[in-house]
Coordinates of C-alpha atoms in Angstrom, one line a residue:
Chain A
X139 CA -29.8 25.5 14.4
X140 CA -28.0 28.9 14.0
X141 CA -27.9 30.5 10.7
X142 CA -24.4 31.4 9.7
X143 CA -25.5 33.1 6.5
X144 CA -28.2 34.6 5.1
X145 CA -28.6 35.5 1.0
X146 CA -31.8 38.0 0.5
X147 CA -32.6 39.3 -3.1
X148 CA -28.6 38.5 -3.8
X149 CA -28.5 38.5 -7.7
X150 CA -25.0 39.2 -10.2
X151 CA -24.2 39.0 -13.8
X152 CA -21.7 38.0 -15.7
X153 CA -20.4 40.5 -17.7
X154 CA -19.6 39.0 -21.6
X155 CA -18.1 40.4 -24.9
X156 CA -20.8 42.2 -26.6
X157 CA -20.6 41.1 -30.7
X158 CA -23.5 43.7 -31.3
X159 CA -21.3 46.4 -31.7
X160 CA -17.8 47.4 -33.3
X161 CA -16.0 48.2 -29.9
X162 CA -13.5 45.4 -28.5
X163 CA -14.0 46.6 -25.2
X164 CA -17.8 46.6 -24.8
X165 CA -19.8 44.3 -22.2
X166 CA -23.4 43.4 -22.2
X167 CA -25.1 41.2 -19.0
X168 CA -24.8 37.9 -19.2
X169 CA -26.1 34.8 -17.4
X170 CA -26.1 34.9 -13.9
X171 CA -27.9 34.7 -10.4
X172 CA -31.4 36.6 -9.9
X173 CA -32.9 37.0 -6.5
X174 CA -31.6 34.4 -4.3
X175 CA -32.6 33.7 -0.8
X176 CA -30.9 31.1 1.6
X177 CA -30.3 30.1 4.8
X178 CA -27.2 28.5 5.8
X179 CA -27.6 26.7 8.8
X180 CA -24.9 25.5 11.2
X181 CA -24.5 21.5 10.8
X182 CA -26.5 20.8 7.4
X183 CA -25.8 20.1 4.3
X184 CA -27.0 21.9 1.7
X185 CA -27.0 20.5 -2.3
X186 CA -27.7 23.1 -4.8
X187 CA -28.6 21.1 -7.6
X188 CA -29.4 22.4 -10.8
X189 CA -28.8 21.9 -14.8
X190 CA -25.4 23.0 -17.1
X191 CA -25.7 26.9 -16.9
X192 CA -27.8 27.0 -13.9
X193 CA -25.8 29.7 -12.2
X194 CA -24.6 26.8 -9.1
X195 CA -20.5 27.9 -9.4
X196 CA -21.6 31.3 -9.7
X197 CA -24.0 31.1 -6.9
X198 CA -21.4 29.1 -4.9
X199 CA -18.5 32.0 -5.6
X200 CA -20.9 34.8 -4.8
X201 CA -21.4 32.9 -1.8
X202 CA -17.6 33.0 -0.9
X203 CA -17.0 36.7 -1.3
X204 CA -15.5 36.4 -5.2
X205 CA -17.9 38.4 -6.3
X206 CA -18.6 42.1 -5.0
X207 CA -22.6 41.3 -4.7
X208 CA -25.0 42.6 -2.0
X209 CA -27.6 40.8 -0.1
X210 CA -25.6 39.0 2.6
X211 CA -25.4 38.8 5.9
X212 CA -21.8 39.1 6.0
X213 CA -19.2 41.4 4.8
X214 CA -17.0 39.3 2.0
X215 CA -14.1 39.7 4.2
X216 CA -15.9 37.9 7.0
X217 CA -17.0 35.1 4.5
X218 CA -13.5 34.6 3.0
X219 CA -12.9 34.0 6.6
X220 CA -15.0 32.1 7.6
X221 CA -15.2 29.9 4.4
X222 CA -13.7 27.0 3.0
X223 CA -14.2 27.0 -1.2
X224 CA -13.6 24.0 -3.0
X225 CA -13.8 24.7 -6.5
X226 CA -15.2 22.0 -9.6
X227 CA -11.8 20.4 -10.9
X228 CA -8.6 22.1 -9.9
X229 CA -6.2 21.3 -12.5
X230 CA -3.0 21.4 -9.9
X231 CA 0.3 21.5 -11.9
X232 CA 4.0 22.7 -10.8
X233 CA 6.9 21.0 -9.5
X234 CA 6.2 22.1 -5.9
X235 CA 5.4 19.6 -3.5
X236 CA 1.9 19.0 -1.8
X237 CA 2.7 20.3 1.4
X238 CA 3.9 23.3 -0.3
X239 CA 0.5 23.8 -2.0
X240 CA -0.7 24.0 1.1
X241 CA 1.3 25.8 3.3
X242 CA 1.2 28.8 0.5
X243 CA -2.8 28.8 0.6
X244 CA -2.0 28.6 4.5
X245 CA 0.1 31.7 4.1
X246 CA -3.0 33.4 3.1
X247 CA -5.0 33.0 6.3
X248 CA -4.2 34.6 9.5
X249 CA -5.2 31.7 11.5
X250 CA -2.2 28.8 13.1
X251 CA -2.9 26.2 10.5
X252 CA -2.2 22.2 11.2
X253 CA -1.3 21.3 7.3
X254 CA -0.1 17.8 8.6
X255 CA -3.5 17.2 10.3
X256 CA -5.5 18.2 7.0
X257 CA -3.1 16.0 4.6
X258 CA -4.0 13.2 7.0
X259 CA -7.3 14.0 7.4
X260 CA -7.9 14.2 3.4
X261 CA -5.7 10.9 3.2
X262 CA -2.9 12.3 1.0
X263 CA -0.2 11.6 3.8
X264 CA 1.7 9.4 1.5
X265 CA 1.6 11.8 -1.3
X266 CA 2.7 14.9 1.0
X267 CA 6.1 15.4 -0.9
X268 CA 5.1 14.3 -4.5
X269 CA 5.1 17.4 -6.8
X270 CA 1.6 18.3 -7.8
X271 CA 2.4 17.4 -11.7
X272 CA 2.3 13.5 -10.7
X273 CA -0.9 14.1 -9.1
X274 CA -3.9 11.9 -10.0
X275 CA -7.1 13.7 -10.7
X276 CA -8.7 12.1 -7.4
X277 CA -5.5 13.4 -5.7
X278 CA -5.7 16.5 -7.0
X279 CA -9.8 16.7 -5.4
X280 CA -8.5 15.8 -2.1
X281 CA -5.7 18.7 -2.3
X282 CA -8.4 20.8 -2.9
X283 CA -10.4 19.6 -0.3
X284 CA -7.7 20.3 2.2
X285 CA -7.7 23.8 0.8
X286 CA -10.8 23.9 2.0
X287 CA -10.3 22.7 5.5
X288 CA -7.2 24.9 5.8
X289 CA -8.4 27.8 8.9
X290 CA -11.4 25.5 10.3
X291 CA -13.8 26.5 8.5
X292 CA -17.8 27.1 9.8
X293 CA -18.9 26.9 6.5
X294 CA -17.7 24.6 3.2
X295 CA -19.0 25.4 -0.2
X296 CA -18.1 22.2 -2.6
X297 CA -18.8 22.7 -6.2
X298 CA -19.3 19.2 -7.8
X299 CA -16.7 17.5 -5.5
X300 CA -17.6 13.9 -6.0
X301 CA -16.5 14.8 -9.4
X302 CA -12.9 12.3 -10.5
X303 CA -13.0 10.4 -7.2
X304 CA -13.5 6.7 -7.4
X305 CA -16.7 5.0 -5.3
X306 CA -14.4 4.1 -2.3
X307 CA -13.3 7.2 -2.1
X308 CA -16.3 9.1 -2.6
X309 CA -17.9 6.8 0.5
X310 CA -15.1 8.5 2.4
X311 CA -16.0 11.6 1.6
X312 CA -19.4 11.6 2.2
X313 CA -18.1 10.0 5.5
X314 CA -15.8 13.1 6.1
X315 CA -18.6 15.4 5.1
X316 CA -21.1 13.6 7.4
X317 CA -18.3 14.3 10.2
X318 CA -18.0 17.7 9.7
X319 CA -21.8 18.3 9.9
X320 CA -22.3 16.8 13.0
X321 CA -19.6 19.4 14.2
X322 CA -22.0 21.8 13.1
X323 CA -20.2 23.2 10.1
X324 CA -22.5 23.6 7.2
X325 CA -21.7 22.5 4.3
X326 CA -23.4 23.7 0.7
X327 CA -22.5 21.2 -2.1
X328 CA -23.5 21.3 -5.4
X329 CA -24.0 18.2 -8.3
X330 CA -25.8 18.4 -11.4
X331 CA -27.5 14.5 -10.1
X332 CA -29.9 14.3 -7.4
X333 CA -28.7 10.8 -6.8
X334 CA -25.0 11.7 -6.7
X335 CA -26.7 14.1 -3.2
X336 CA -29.5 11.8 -2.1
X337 CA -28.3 9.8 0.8
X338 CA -25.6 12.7 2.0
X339 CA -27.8 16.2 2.1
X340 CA -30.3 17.5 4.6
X341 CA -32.0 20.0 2.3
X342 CA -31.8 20.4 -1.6
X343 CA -32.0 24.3 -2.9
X344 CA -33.1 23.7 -7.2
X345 CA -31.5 25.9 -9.1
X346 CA -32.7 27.3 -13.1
X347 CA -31.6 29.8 -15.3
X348 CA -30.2 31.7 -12.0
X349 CA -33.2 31.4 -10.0
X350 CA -34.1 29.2 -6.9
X351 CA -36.8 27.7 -7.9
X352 CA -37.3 25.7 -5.0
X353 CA -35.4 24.9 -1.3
X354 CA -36.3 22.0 1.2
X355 CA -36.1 18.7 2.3
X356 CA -35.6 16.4 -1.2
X357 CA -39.0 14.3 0.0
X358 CA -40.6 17.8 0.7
X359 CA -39.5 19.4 -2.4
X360 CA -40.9 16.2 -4.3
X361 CA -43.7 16.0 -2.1
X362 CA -44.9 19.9 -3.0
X363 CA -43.8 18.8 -6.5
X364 CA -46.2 15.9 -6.6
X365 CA -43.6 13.9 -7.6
X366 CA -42.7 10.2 -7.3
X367 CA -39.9 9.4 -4.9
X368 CA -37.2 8.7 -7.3
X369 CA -37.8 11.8 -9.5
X370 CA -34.5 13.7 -10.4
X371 CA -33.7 17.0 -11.5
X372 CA -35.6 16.8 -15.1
X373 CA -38.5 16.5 -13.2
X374 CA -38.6 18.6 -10.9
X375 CA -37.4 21.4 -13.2
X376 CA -40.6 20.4 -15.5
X377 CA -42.8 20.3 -12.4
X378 CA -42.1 23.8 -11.8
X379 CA -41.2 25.4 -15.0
X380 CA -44.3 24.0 -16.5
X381 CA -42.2 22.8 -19.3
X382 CA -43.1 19.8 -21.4
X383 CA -40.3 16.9 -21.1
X384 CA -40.4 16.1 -24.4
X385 CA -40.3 19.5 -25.5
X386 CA -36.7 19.8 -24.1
X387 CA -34.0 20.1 -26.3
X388 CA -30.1 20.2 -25.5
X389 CA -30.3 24.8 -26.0
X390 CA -28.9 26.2 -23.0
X391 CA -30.7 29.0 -21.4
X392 CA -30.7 32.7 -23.3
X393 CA -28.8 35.0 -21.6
X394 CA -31.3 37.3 -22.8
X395 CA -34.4 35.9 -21.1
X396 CA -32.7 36.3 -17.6
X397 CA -34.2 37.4 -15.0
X398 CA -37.4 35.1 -14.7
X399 CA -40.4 35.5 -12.3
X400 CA -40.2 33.0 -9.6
X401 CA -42.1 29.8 -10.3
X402 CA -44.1 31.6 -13.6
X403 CA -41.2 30.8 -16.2
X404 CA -42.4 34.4 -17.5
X405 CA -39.9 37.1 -18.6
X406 CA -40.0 40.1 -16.4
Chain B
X186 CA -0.4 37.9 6.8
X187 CA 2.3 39.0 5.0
X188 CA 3.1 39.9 1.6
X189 CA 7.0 39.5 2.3
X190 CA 6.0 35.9 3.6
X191 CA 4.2 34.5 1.0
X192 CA 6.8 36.7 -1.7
X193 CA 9.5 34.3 -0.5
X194 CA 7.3 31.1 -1.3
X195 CA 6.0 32.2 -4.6
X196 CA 9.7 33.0 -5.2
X197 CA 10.4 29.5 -4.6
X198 CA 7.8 27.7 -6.6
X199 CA 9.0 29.8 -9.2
X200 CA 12.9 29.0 -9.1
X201 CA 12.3 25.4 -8.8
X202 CA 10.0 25.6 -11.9
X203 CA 11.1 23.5 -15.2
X204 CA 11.8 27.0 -17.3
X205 CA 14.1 27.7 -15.3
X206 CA 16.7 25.4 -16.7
X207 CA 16.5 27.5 -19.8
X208 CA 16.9 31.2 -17.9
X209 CA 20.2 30.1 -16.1
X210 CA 22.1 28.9 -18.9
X211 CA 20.4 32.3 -20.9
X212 CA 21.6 34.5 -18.3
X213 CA 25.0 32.9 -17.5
X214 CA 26.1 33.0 -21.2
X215 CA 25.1 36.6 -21.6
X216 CA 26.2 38.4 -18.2
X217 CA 29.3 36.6 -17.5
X218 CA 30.2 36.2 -21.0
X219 CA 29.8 40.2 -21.5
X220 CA 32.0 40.5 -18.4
X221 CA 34.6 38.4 -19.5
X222 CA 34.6 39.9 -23.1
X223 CA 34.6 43.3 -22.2
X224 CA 37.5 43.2 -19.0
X225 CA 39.6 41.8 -22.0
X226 CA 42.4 44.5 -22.4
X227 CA 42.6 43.5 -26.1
X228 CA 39.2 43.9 -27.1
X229 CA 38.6 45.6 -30.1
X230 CA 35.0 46.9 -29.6
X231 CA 32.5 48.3 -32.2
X232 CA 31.3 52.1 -32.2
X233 CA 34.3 53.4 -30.9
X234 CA 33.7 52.1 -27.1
X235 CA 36.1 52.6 -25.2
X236 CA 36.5 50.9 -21.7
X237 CA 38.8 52.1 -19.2
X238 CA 37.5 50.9 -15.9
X239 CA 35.8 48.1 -14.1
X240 CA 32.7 50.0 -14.0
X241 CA 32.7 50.6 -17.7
X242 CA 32.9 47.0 -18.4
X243 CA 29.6 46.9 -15.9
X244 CA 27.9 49.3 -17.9
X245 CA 28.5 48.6 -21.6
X246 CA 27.5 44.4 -20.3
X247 CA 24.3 45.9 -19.2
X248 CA 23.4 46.1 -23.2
X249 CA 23.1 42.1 -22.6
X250 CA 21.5 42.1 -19.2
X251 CA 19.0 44.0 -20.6
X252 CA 18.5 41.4 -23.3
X253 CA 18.4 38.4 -21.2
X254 CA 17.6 39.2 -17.8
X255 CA 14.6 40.8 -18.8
X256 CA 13.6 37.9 -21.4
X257 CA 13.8 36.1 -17.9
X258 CA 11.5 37.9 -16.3
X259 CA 8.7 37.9 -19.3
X260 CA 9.7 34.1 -18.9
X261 CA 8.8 33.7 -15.2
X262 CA 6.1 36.2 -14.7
X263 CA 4.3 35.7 -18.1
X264 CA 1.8 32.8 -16.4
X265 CA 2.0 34.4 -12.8
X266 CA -1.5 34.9 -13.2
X267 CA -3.0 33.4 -16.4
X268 CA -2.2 30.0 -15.2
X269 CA -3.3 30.0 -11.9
X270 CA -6.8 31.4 -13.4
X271 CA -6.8 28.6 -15.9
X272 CA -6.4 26.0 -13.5
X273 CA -9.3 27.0 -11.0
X274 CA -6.1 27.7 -8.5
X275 CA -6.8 31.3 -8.4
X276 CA -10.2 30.9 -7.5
X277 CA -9.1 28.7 -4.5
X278 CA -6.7 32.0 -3.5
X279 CA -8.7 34.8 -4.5
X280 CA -11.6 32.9 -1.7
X281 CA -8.9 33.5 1.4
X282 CA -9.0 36.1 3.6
X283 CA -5.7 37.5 2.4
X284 CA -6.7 41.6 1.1
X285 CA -5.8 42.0 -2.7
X286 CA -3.4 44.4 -3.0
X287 CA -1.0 42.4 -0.4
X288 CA -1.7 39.4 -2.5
X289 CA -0.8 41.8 -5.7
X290 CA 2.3 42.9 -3.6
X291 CA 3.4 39.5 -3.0
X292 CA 2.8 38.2 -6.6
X293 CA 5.1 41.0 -7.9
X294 CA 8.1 40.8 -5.1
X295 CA 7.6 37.1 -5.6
X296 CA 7.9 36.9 -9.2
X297 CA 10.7 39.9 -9.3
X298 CA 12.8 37.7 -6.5
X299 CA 12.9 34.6 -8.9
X300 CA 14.5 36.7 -12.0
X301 CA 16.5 39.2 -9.5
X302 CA 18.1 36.3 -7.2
X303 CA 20.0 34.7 -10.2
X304 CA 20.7 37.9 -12.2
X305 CA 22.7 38.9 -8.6
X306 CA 24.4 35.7 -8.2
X307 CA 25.6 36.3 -12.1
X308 CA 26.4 39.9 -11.3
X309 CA 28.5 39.2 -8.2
X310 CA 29.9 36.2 -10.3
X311 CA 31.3 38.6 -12.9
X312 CA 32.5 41.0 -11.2
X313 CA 35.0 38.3 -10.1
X314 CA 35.9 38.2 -13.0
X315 CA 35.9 41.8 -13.6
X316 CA 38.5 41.9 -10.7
X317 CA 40.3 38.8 -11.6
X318 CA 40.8 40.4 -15.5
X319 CA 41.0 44.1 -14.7
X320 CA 42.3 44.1 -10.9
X321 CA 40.1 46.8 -10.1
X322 CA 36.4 46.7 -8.8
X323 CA 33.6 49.4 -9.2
X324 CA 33.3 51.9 -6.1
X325 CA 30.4 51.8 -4.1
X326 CA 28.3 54.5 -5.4
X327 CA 28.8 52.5 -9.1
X328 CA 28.0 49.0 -7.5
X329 CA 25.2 50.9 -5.5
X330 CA 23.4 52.4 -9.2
X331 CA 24.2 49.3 -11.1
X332 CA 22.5 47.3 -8.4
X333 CA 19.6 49.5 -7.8
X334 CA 18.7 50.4 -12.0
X335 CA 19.2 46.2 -12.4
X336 CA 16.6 45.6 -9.9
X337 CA 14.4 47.9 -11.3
X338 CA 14.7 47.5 -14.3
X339 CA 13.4 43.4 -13.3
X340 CA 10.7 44.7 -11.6
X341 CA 9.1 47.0 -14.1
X342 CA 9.2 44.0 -16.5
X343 CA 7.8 41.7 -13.8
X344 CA 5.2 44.2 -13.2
X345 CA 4.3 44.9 -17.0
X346 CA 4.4 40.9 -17.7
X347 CA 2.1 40.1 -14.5
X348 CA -0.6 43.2 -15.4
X349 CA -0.5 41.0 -18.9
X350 CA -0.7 37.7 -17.8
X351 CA -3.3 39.3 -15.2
X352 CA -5.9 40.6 -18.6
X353 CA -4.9 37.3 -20.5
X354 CA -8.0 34.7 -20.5
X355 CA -5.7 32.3 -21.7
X356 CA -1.5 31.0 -22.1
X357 CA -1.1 32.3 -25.6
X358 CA -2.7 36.0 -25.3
X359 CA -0.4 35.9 -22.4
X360 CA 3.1 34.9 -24.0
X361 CA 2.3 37.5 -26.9
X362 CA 1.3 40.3 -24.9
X363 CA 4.9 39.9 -22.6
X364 CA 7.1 39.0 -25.4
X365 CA 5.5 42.2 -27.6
X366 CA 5.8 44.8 -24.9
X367 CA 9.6 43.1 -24.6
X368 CA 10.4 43.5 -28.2
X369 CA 9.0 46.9 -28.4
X370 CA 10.8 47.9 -25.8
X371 CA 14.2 46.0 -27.1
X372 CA 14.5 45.8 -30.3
X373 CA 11.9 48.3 -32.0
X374 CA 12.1 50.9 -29.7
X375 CA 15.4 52.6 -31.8
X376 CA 13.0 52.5 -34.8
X377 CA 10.5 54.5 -32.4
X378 CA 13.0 56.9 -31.9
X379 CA 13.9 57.8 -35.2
X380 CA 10.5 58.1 -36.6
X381 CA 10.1 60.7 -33.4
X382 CA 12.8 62.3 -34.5
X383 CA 12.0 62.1 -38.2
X384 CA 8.8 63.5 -37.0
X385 CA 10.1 66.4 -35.2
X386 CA 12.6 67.6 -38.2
X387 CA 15.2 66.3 -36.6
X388 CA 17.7 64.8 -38.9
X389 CA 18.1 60.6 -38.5
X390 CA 21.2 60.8 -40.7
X391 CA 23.8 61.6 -38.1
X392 CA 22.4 59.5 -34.6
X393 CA 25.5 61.5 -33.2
X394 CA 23.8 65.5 -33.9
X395 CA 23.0 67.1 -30.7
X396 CA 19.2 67.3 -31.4
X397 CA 19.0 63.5 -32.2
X398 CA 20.8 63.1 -28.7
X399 CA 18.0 65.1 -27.0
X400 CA 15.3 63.4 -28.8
X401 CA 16.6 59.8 -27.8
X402 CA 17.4 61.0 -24.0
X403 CA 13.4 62.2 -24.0
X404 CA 12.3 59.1 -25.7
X405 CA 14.2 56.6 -23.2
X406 CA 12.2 58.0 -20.0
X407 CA 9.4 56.6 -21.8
X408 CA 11.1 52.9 -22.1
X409 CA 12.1 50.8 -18.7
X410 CA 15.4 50.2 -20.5
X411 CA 15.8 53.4 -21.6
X412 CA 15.6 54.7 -17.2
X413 CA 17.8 51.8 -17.0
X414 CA 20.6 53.3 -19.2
X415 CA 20.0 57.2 -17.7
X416 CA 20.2 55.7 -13.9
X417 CA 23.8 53.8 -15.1
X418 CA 25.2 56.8 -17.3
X419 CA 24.7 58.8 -13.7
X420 CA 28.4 58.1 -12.6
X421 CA 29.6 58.2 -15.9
X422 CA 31.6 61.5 -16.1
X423 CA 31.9 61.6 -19.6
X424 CA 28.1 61.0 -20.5
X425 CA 25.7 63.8 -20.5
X426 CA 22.7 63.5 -22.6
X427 CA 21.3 66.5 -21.2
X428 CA 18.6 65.1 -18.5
X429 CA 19.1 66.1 -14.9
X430 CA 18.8 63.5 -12.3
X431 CA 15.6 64.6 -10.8
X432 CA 13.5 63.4 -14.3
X433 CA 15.3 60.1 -14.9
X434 CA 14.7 59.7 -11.0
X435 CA 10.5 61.2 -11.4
X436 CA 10.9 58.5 -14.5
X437 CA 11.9 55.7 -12.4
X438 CA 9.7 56.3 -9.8
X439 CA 6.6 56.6 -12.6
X440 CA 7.9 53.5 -13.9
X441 CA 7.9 51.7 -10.6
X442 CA 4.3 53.1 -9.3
X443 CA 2.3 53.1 -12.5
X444 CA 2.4 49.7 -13.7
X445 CA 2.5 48.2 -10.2
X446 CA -0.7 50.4 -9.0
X447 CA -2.6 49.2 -12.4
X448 CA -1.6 45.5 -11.3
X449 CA -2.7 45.9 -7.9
X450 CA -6.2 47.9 -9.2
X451 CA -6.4 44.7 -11.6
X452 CA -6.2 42.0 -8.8
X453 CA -8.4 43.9 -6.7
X454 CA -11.5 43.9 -9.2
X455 CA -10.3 40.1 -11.0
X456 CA -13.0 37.5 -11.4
X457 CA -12.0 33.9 -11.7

């Protein structure tokens, strides 16, 4: 399978409001991504799976050229080309209509776009001329999923997109997804369940405090684990963190602790 | 891709948006109001104003465009970007291919279109009425100022409010940012003036002295609607303030490349 992009040593920080001193203006680093490496390969799906905080949107953005990092294989210009983004929960309001939505992100690509062949694709034909304020939540998800389609894209980067869609249409759009991959686009998705990704992704990449802890097959990653088959995330995080379960407690990650070593859980 | 293309769709979306049922009626009462006030013969005005032709009733109206049209554009532009980044829709445009300053450029033409299209339609409106009151119409050169210093006076606002609405993380930073930069600009800048003045031993007792004149024509190149009045008092013969037309013309240009270069800068380096 041909790789379509490659992440080596790709890391970015947030910069955040720095309280530690009188100026309104001053930034510190905050959390972020440290030291990624990934392979995108042409017809797989990828779920980055990960706790709250674990750096998957920003991952996911850095991926699609919103962030000036380095450490790609491509320039961001070619990934915002070559890239569909569908971000977590697009709140779409306005009295314009669907179609227009569309047609205005449509504006912003170069290519010849069918929008009636991606409303119909993403089932929102009926819905085509509704203004976006009426627009169900599971509406809205499929609007941005035809964002995502819009310029035929070789790779899709979903952040939680199963996210406000009922079963029958999530079935569809694992169907859709499935579809897709066979035409070899590759597809990185991400979810905060392992069973929300089990029976839809080739490979699962863990995610922790900004690193990637782990990539492969979810039997191989569970396998190298020593994990039972139905382990989730919890696990697997404890399993290579070394971290006691019971010692976990709902205190999101320190900024300050960022980066760790790969695999030690030491600060660097 | 171009920024002219997707202008005219932003433009859209925005005149079709729910506010604007509250900018029309705003502008409406204000500019042809004005017009039809003014163009009265018997109209017994304040200040010792006199008006004695069509274009004078155009330039002593422009004291209300400048209070609602530009309230219109803080109105239109002040979410151009705040609320798109609130949403998670900016993130979905900012991932296209489109290169950031033409996506800047048609933000600004875009919102600037949607406060500049109805303030024409009013204009052209009034001076109808102008005609129709007077029987006389500007010349061309006056039409031609009065045109040009209206839409730039729209698009420095447009430009200011998006730059705003472009550092605001959310609605309200937004809204108070655009509507303080207005009222500065509005209402306080007078006092402004006078504590220059003040400042400057310049007497604030007589507004009418020839050194307070000179200090107010030097403060208004520092104000959008203080350019605005220089470029309109141009073909006024009786008017001179004692600023050629190559500084209110450097000001105007300033005004039109400084903000709009910092908005573009902003969109280039803006984060979801």
């Amino acid at each position: 399978m041909e790789t379509l992009l490659s992440l080596s040593d790709v890391s970015w920080r947030h910069k955040v409001r720095d309280f530690s001193t009188w100026k309104p203006w001053a930034k510190r680093d905050g959390p972020g991504i440290y030291s990624v490496d990934l392979d995108i390969k042409s017809g797989t799906i990828v779920g980055l799976i990960g706790p709250n905080g674990a750096g998957k949107s920003t991952l996911m953005r850095a991926i699609c050229g919103l962030y000036d990092c380095e450490g790609f294989s491509k320039s961001c210009e070619e990934r915002r080309t070559q890239i569909g983004y569908m971000p977590e929960q697009v709140r779409w309001e306005g009295r314009v209509s669907v179609r227009h939505a569309l047609e205005s992100i449509a504006m912003m690509r170069d290519s010849e776009v069918d929008i009636d062949g991606i409303i119909q694709t993403v089932g929102l034909k009926s819905k085509s001329e509704h203004i976006l304020d009426n627009l169900s939540q599971g509406m809205r998800q499929r609007l941005s999923l035809a964002c995502a389609l819009i310029g035929n894209p070789r790779i899709l980067v979903m952040d939680e997109p199963l996210n406000g869609l009922d079963p029958l249409a999530q079935r569809a759009f694992s169907n859709l997804l499935e579809n897709l991959a066979k035409k070899g686009v590759a597809i990185v998705i991400s979810s905060h369940q392992v069973s929300d990704l089990e029976a839809l992704v080739d490979n699962v990449a863990l995610l922790h405090r900004g690193q990637l802890l782990i990539e492969g097959s979810l039997n191989e990653v569970r396998k190298n684990l020593g994990l039972e088959d139905d382990s989730g995330i919890v696990e697997m995080i404890c399993s290579v963190t070394g971290i006691n379960p019971e010692d976990i407690t709902l205190d999101l990650s320190d900024d300050g602790i960022l980066p760790l070593k790969k695999f030690g859980g030491e600060e660097e | 891709m171009s920024a002219v293309r997707l202008s005219i769709h932003i433009m859209k979306e925005r005149l079709i948006a729910g506010r604007m049922m509250v900018i029309w009626p705003l502008l409406a009462i204000f500019i042809l109001f004005s017009s039809w006030g003014l163009s009265d013969p018997k109209a017994n005005l304040p200040a010792s104003i006199v008006i004695d032709s069509a274009y004078d009733v155009m330039f002593v109206s422009t004291a209300f465009i400048i209070f609602s049209a530009t309230l219109g554009a803080v109105l239109i532009s002040f979410d151009g970007v705040s609320r798109d980044r609130l949403s998670g829709v900016l993130e979905i445009k900012l991932s296209q291919p489109i290169e950031r300053p033409t996506f800047a450029r048609a933000l600004l033409l875009g919102h600037w279109g949607a406060i500049f299209l109805p303030v024409m339609i009013l204009n052209l409106v009034s001076l109808a009425i102008i005609w129709h009151r007077l029987g006389e119409l500007p010349n061309l050169e006056e039409l031609f100022i009065h045109t040009l210093g209206t839409a730039l006076l729209l698009f420095w606002y447009t430009t200011i409010q998006l730059l705003a609405s472009s550092w605001a993380k959310d609605l309200g930073s937004s809204v108070a940012i655009g509507l303080g930069v207005w009222m500065i600009f509005t209402l306080l800048w007078l006092v402004l003036t006078t504590v220059v003045a003040g400042l400057s031993g310049v007497g604030v007792e007589d507004l009418n002295s020839k050194d307070y004149v000179r200090i107010d024509a030097i403060m208004d190149l520092f104000s959008p609607n203080g350019v605005y009045h220089h470029l309109l008092e141009m073909p006024l013969s009786d008017v001179d303030r004692g600023m050629s037309p190559a500084l209110i013309s450097l000001a105007a240009i300033l005004w039109s490349i400084i903000p709009a270069y910092l908005f573009q800068r902003r969109i280039e380096r803006l984060h979801p």
